[in-house]
Amino acid sequence: MKNNRLLIIAVILIALGLIGIFMSTWFKSYRGPRGMFQMPGKMMDGMMGGRMMNRDEMKDMMQRMMPGMLPPGIKPENLPDPESRGARLLTHYCNQCHNLPSPKMHTAEEWSSVTGRMFTRMSMMSGMMGIENPSFEEQHLIISYLKAHSLKSVSPGTLPSPESKGAILFKETCSQCHALPDPAIHTAQEWNAVVERMRGHMQAMGRRVITDQERTEIVAYLSNNARK
Ligand code: HEC
Ligand code: HEC
């Protein structure tokens, strides 16, 4: 019975999440007045038999229900510039519903829209299950921090030997979760380990995991075009 109630709430949370996606893609920067979609406390109380689901239960449930949509986690101490205010705000606010996202997961441009979606959610759910909503000043600091340490991408049209098998495989495989990374970010030696880590993310996020053969071809392509 308790599980059923938790399930209903999780479904509502995810639905609220979908409204967030809808609003941010439809109205671009529209965030809505603070607390616009807050659920009436009575409704929540009724469903939980007087007890609110707490944040960790919700986080746990989201991770079980929608792993493919959530960022794989990074430890706060492994964030770039971990003592900075931006890193601390990211850890405080962006770890409330899911694992702590790495700033390297998206390009500066992508972060603008992803954070818009996340801030909408936080303002909708502010106060529910102890979810806290950053002030505008804090939002700006989080955005600048993410952008300063973001992923550097390349436009697919400018790739070297674009018709080669390696280039095509790289484009298809490596643009599923973030923009296509610039092969010149890393040296040939480094790419091997990065691609291996990406294989782990494919597994964790429920995507098709590349075969050893595909991995070799992508690493070869990246190595040929790597930073010298
Ligand atoms: C109120 C809950 C909540 C908070 C707080 C939250 N998120 Fe999310 N996040 C979600 C949900 C739900 C999803 C899955 C749906 C989606 O992608 O919009 C998600 C998915 C993500 C993803 C993976 C999807 C993608 O587009 O790459 C990233 C990255 C992310 N969040 C970053 C952040 C950052 C950065 C913050 C802090 C500014 C944050 N989140 C705070 C609920 C939250
Ligand atoms: C399943 C989702 C997913 C796929 C597919 C994916 N990545 Fe990533 N990528 C991530 C996440 C999450 C991060 C941030 C965490 C990290 O750095 O491990 C990231 C970060 C990166 C970074 C920045 C971090 C660094 O070490 O420089 C590079 C470069 C990168 N990916 C390259 C690739 C390449 C190359 C491929 C194709 C083989 C790829 N990604 C496919 C999820 C993915």
Short mmCIF file of C-alpha atoms and ligand atoms in Angstrom, two decimals:
data_model
loop_
_atom_site.label_atom_id
_atom_site.label_comp_id
_atom_site.label_asym_id
_atom_site.label_seq_id
_atom_site.Cartn_x
_atom_site.Cartn_y
_atom_site.Cartn_z
CA MET A 1 0.00 0.00 0.00
CA LYS A 2 2.76 2.39 0.98
CA ASN A 3 4.50 1.52 -2.26
CA ASN A 4 1.41 2.31 -4.28
CA ARG A 5 1.23 5.75 -2.77
CA LEU A 6 4.88 6.39 -3.45
CA LEU A 7 4.30 5.30 -7.01
CA ILE A 8 1.42 7.73 -7.50
CA ILE A 9 3.57 10.55 -6.21
CA ALA A 10 6.50 9.60 -8.40
CA VAL A 11 4.23 9.60 -11.43
CA ILE A 12 3.02 13.08 -10.52
CA LEU A 13 6.61 14.24 -10.07
CA ILE A 14 7.58 12.95 -13.44
CA ALA A 15 4.50 14.50 -14.99
CA LEU A 16 5.47 17.82 -13.44
CA GLY A 17 8.89 17.25 -14.94
CA LEU A 18 7.32 16.83 -18.35
CA ILE A 19 5.44 20.10 -17.96
CA GLY A 20 8.83 21.64 -17.28
CA ILE A 21 10.26 20.26 -20.52
CA PHE A 22 7.20 21.44 -22.39
CA MET A 23 7.34 24.92 -20.95
CA SER A 24 11.02 25.38 -21.52
CA THR A 25 10.99 24.17 -25.12
CA TRP A 26 7.78 26.01 -25.94
CA PHE A 27 8.52 29.36 -24.34
CA LYS A 28 12.31 29.05 -24.44
CA SER A 29 13.26 31.07 -21.39
CA TYR A 30 9.87 31.07 -19.71
CA ARG A 31 10.15 30.01 -16.11
CA GLY A 32 6.79 30.93 -14.69
CA PRO A 33 6.17 32.72 -11.46
CA ARG A 34 7.71 31.04 -8.47
CA GLY A 35 5.65 28.27 -7.03
CA MET A 36 3.08 28.45 -9.81
CA PHE A 37 2.63 24.70 -9.98
CA GLN A 38 3.13 23.85 -6.36
CA MET A 39 0.84 21.05 -5.37
CA PRO A 40 -1.63 21.76 -2.63
CA GLY A 41 -0.26 20.40 0.63
CA LYS A 42 -3.55 18.66 1.43
CA MET A 43 -3.39 16.58 -1.72
CA MET A 44 0.10 15.35 -0.88
CA ASP A 45 -0.81 14.68 2.72
CA GLY A 46 -3.84 12.67 1.68
CA MET A 47 -1.84 10.45 -0.59
CA MET A 48 0.88 9.78 1.93
CA GLY A 49 -1.52 9.14 4.78
CA GLY A 50 -0.22 12.21 6.55
CA ARG A 51 3.42 11.50 5.83
CA MET A 52 5.35 13.24 3.10
CA MET A 53 7.74 11.18 1.01
CA ASN A 54 11.19 12.51 1.76
CA ARG A 55 13.74 13.70 -0.73
CA ASP A 56 15.94 10.61 -0.61
CA GLU A 57 12.97 8.32 -1.22
CA MET A 58 11.96 10.42 -4.20
CA LYS A 59 15.52 10.49 -5.55
CA ASP A 60 15.79 6.76 -5.17
CA MET A 61 12.48 6.23 -6.91
CA MET A 62 13.36 8.51 -9.81
CA GLN A 63 16.64 6.65 -10.25
CA ARG A 64 14.73 3.38 -10.44
CA MET A 65 11.98 4.68 -12.70
CA MET A 66 13.85 6.87 -15.18
CA PRO A 67 17.58 6.00 -15.08
CA GLY A 68 18.02 6.72 -18.78
CA MET A 69 17.00 10.35 -18.31
CA LEU A 70 19.16 11.17 -15.31
CA PRO A 71 22.82 12.18 -15.17
CA PRO A 72 25.36 9.60 -13.93
CA GLY A 73 26.89 11.00 -10.77
CA ILE A 74 30.19 12.68 -10.05
CA LYS A 75 31.59 13.09 -6.52
CA PRO A 76 31.66 16.70 -5.26
CA GLU A 77 35.42 16.46 -4.66
CA ASN A 78 35.95 15.51 -8.32
CA LEU A 79 34.21 18.63 -9.65
CA PRO A 80 36.49 21.16 -11.33
CA ASP A 81 37.49 23.91 -8.88
CA PRO A 82 35.68 22.06 -6.07
CA GLU A 83 36.07 24.77 -3.42
CA SER A 84 34.49 27.50 -5.56
CA ARG A 85 31.08 28.91 -4.72
CA GLY A 86 29.74 27.64 -8.07
CA ALA A 87 30.80 24.07 -7.31
CA ARG A 88 29.27 24.25 -3.83
CA LEU A 89 25.98 25.64 -5.14
CA LEU A 90 25.85 22.95 -7.82
CA THR A 91 26.38 20.29 -5.15
CA HIS A 92 23.74 21.83 -2.93
CA TYR A 93 20.96 22.33 -5.48
CA CYS A 94 21.63 19.93 -8.34
CA ASN A 95 21.92 16.83 -6.22
CA GLN A 96 18.44 17.10 -4.74
CA CYS A 97 16.52 14.95 -7.21
CA HIS A 98 19.28 12.94 -8.90
CA ASN A 99 23.04 12.33 -8.94
CA LEU A 100 25.33 15.33 -9.13
CA PRO A 101 25.85 16.14 -12.85
CA SER A 102 29.35 16.87 -14.19
CA PRO A 103 29.69 20.31 -15.88
CA LYS A 104 31.44 18.43 -18.70
CA MET A 105 28.26 16.65 -19.62
CA HIS A 106 27.03 19.56 -21.76
CA THR A 107 28.22 22.47 -23.86
CA ALA A 108 27.69 26.04 -22.64
CA GLU A 109 24.77 26.40 -25.02
CA GLU A 110 23.14 23.16 -23.88
CA TRP A 111 23.51 24.18 -20.22
CA SER A 112 21.36 27.26 -20.85
CA SER A 113 18.38 25.16 -21.79
CA VAL A 114 19.02 22.27 -19.37
CA THR A 115 19.33 24.61 -16.38
CA GLY A 116 16.22 26.51 -17.51
CA ARG A 117 14.30 23.22 -17.28
CA MET A 118 15.81 22.35 -13.89
CA PHE A 119 15.15 25.78 -12.35
CA THR A 120 11.53 25.52 -13.50
CA ARG A 121 11.23 22.21 -11.68
CA MET A 122 12.84 23.51 -8.53
CA SER A 123 10.50 26.49 -8.40
CA MET A 124 7.46 24.24 -9.04
CA MET A 125 8.48 21.82 -6.33
CA SER A 126 10.00 24.26 -3.89
CA GLY A 127 9.04 23.30 -0.35
CA MET A 128 7.82 19.85 -1.34
CA MET A 129 9.86 17.06 0.25
CA GLY A 130 12.39 19.64 1.37
CA ILE A 131 13.32 20.73 -2.16
CA GLU A 132 15.09 24.08 -2.11
CA ASN A 133 14.97 26.68 -4.83
CA PRO A 134 18.08 28.79 -5.61
CA SER A 135 17.79 32.59 -5.61
CA PHE A 136 18.35 34.40 -8.90
CA GLU A 137 21.87 35.30 -7.83
CA GLU A 138 22.59 31.64 -7.07
CA GLN A 139 21.07 30.57 -10.39
CA HIS A 140 23.46 32.87 -12.22
CA LEU A 141 26.44 31.54 -10.30
CA ILE A 142 25.45 27.95 -11.10
CA ILE A 143 25.03 28.76 -14.80
CA SER A 144 28.39 30.57 -15.00
CA TYR A 145 30.13 27.72 -13.22
CA LEU A 146 28.63 25.11 -15.57
CA LYS A 147 29.50 27.17 -18.63
CA ALA A 148 33.06 27.85 -17.48
CA HIS A 149 33.73 24.10 -17.22
CA SER A 150 31.51 22.89 -20.03
CA LEU A 151 32.17 20.47 -22.87
CA LYS A 152 33.77 21.86 -26.02
CA SER A 153 31.90 20.65 -29.07
CA VAL A 154 32.45 20.65 -32.81
CA SER A 155 29.92 21.12 -35.58
CA PRO A 156 29.49 17.76 -37.40
CA GLY A 157 29.90 19.55 -40.76
CA THR A 158 33.49 20.53 -39.99
CA LEU A 159 34.80 17.06 -39.03
CA PRO A 160 37.90 15.81 -40.86
CA SER A 161 37.29 12.92 -43.34
CA PRO A 162 33.53 13.16 -42.70
CA GLU A 163 32.66 10.19 -44.93
CA SER A 164 34.98 7.70 -43.22
CA LYS A 165 33.50 4.85 -41.21
CA GLY A 166 35.11 6.17 -38.04
CA ALA A 167 33.63 9.66 -38.49
CA ILE A 168 30.14 8.31 -39.10
CA LEU A 169 30.29 6.00 -36.11
CA PHE A 170 31.65 8.80 -33.94
CA LYS A 171 28.85 11.17 -35.00
CA GLU A 172 26.10 8.63 -34.36
CA THR A 173 27.47 7.29 -31.10
CA CYS A 174 28.83 10.35 -29.41
CA SER A 175 25.99 12.82 -29.86
CA GLN A 176 23.28 10.87 -28.04
CA CYS A 177 23.68 12.46 -24.60
CA HIS A 178 25.55 15.68 -25.36
CA ALA A 179 26.72 17.68 -28.38
CA LEU A 180 29.45 16.11 -30.50
CA PRO A 181 32.76 16.61 -28.63
CA ASP A 182 35.71 18.22 -30.37
CA PRO A 183 38.33 15.48 -31.12
CA ALA A 184 41.02 18.07 -30.29
CA ILE A 185 39.97 18.21 -26.59
CA HIS A 186 42.21 15.23 -25.80
CA THR A 187 45.46 13.63 -26.86
CA ALA A 188 45.42 10.23 -28.56
CA GLN A 189 46.44 8.57 -25.28
CA GLU A 190 43.64 10.22 -23.34
CA TRP A 191 40.84 9.27 -25.74
CA ASN A 192 41.09 5.60 -24.95
CA ALA A 193 40.12 6.09 -21.31
CA VAL A 194 37.47 8.71 -22.09
CA VAL A 195 35.69 6.42 -24.56
CA GLU A 196 35.85 3.58 -22.04
CA ARG A 197 34.19 5.83 -19.44
CA MET A 198 31.49 6.72 -21.98
CA ARG A 199 30.81 3.02 -22.41
CA GLY A 200 30.06 2.94 -18.70
CA HIS A 201 27.60 5.84 -19.10
CA MET A 202 25.88 4.04 -22.01
CA GLN A 203 25.34 1.09 -19.71
CA ALA A 204 24.19 3.22 -16.76
CA MET A 205 21.81 5.25 -18.91
CA GLY A 206 20.30 2.26 -20.67
CA ARG A 207 21.64 3.04 -24.16
CA ARG A 208 23.02 0.46 -26.53
CA VAL A 209 26.60 -0.19 -25.47
CA ILE A 210 29.13 -0.05 -28.32
CA THR A 211 30.96 -3.27 -29.19
CA ASP A 212 34.74 -3.66 -28.83
CA GLN A 213 35.04 -3.31 -32.61
CA GLU A 214 33.09 -0.03 -32.66
CA ARG A 215 35.07 1.23 -29.72
CA THR A 216 38.35 0.55 -31.55
CA GLU A 217 37.13 2.38 -34.65
CA ILE A 218 35.96 5.43 -32.72
CA VAL A 219 39.18 5.62 -30.68
CA ALA A 220 41.22 5.31 -33.90
CA TYR A 221 39.29 8.14 -35.52
CA LEU A 222 39.58 10.38 -32.45
CA SER A 223 43.28 9.58 -32.06
CA ASN A 224 43.98 10.56 -35.67
CA ASN A 225 42.37 13.92 -35.05
CA ALA A 226 43.45 14.38 -31.44
CA ARG A 227 45.39 17.21 -29.86
CA LYS A 228 49.05 16.77 -30.75
C1 HEC B 1 13.25 19.11 -8.68
C2 HEC B 1 14.05 18.00 -9.13
C3 HEC B 1 15.33 18.33 -9.89
C4 HEC B 1 16.36 19.17 -9.51
C5 HEC B 1 16.50 19.94 -8.21
C6 HEC B 1 17.34 19.13 -10.59
N1 HEC B 1 16.93 18.26 -11.56
FE1 HEC B 1 18.01 17.74 -13.18
N2 HEC B 1 16.53 16.40 -13.72
C7 HEC B 1 15.30 16.28 -13.09
C8 HEC B 1 14.45 15.37 -13.87
C9 HEC B 1 13.02 14.97 -13.55
C10 HEC B 1 15.25 14.95 -14.98
C11 HEC B 1 14.84 14.01 -16.14
C12 HEC B 1 14.03 14.73 -17.20
C13 HEC B 1 14.76 15.81 -17.93
O1 HEC B 1 15.86 15.59 -18.48
O2 HEC B 1 14.27 16.94 -17.96
C14 HEC B 1 16.54 15.60 -14.84
C15 HEC B 1 17.60 15.40 -15.70
C16 HEC B 1 18.81 16.10 -15.65
C17 HEC B 1 19.92 15.89 -16.58
C18 HEC B 1 19.98 14.81 -17.66
C19 HEC B 1 19.19 15.20 -18.86
C20 HEC B 1 19.97 16.08 -19.80
O3 HEC B 1 19.34 16.95 -20.44
O4 HEC B 1 21.20 15.91 -19.93
C21 HEC B 1 20.87 16.81 -16.26
C22 HEC B 1 22.21 17.01 -16.94
C23 HEC B 1 20.37 17.59 -15.13
N3 HEC B 1 19.13 17.10 -14.77
C24 HEC B 1 21.04 18.66 -14.55
C25 HEC B 1 20.59 19.34 -13.43
C26 HEC B 1 21.25 20.52 -12.88
C27 HEC B 1 22.50 21.17 -13.43
C28 HEC B 1 20.53 20.87 -11.76
C29 HEC B 1 20.79 22.04 -10.85
C30 HEC B 1 20.77 23.36 -11.50
C31 HEC B 1 19.42 19.92 -11.64
N4 HEC B 1 19.48 19.04 -12.68
C32 HEC B 1 18.49 19.91 -10.61
C33 HEC B 1 14.92 16.86 -11.90
C34 HEC B 1 15.70 17.76 -11.19
C1 HEC B 2 24.98 7.61 -22.47
C2 HEC B 2 25.32 9.01 -22.55
C3 HEC B 2 26.63 9.37 -23.20
C4 HEC B 2 27.09 8.97 -24.44
C5 HEC B 2 26.41 8.07 -25.46
C6 HEC B 2 28.38 9.60 -24.62
N1 HEC B 2 28.67 10.40 -23.53
FE1 HEC B 2 30.29 11.61 -23.31
N2 HEC B 2 29.58 12.24 -21.51
C7 HEC B 2 28.50 11.72 -20.85
C8 HEC B 2 28.46 12.23 -19.49
C9 HEC B 2 27.44 11.86 -18.43
C10 HEC B 2 29.56 13.09 -19.34
C11 HEC B 2 30.02 13.87 -18.08
C12 HEC B 2 30.71 12.93 -17.08
C13 HEC B 2 32.05 12.44 -17.54
O1 HEC B 2 32.92 13.24 -17.95
O2 HEC B 2 32.26 11.21 -17.49
C14 HEC B 2 30.24 13.09 -20.64
C15 HEC B 2 31.36 13.86 -20.94
C16 HEC B 2 32.11 13.74 -22.08
C17 HEC B 2 33.33 14.49 -22.34
C18 HEC B 2 33.93 15.57 -21.44
C19 HEC B 2 34.74 14.97 -20.33
C20 HEC B 2 36.17 14.73 -20.71
O3 HEC B 2 36.78 13.79 -20.12
O4 HEC B 2 36.74 15.45 -21.56
C21 HEC B 2 33.83 14.04 -23.54
C22 HEC B 2 35.07 14.53 -24.25
C23 HEC B 2 32.92 13.01 -24.02
N3 HEC B 2 31.87 12.87 -23.13
C24 HEC B 2 33.11 12.26 -25.18
C25 HEC B 2 32.23 11.28 -25.64
C26 HEC B 2 32.50 10.42 -26.78
C27 HEC B 2 33.77 10.46 -27.62
C28 HEC B 2 31.41 9.61 -26.93
C29 HEC B 2 31.21 8.51 -27.95
C30 HEC B 2 32.11 7.38 -27.84
C31 HEC B 2 30.46 9.97 -25.87
N4 HEC B 2 31.01 10.96 -25.11
C32 HEC B 2 29.22 9.39 -25.72
C33 HEC B 2 27.56 10.87 -21.39
C34 HEC B 2 27.63 10.27 -22.63
#
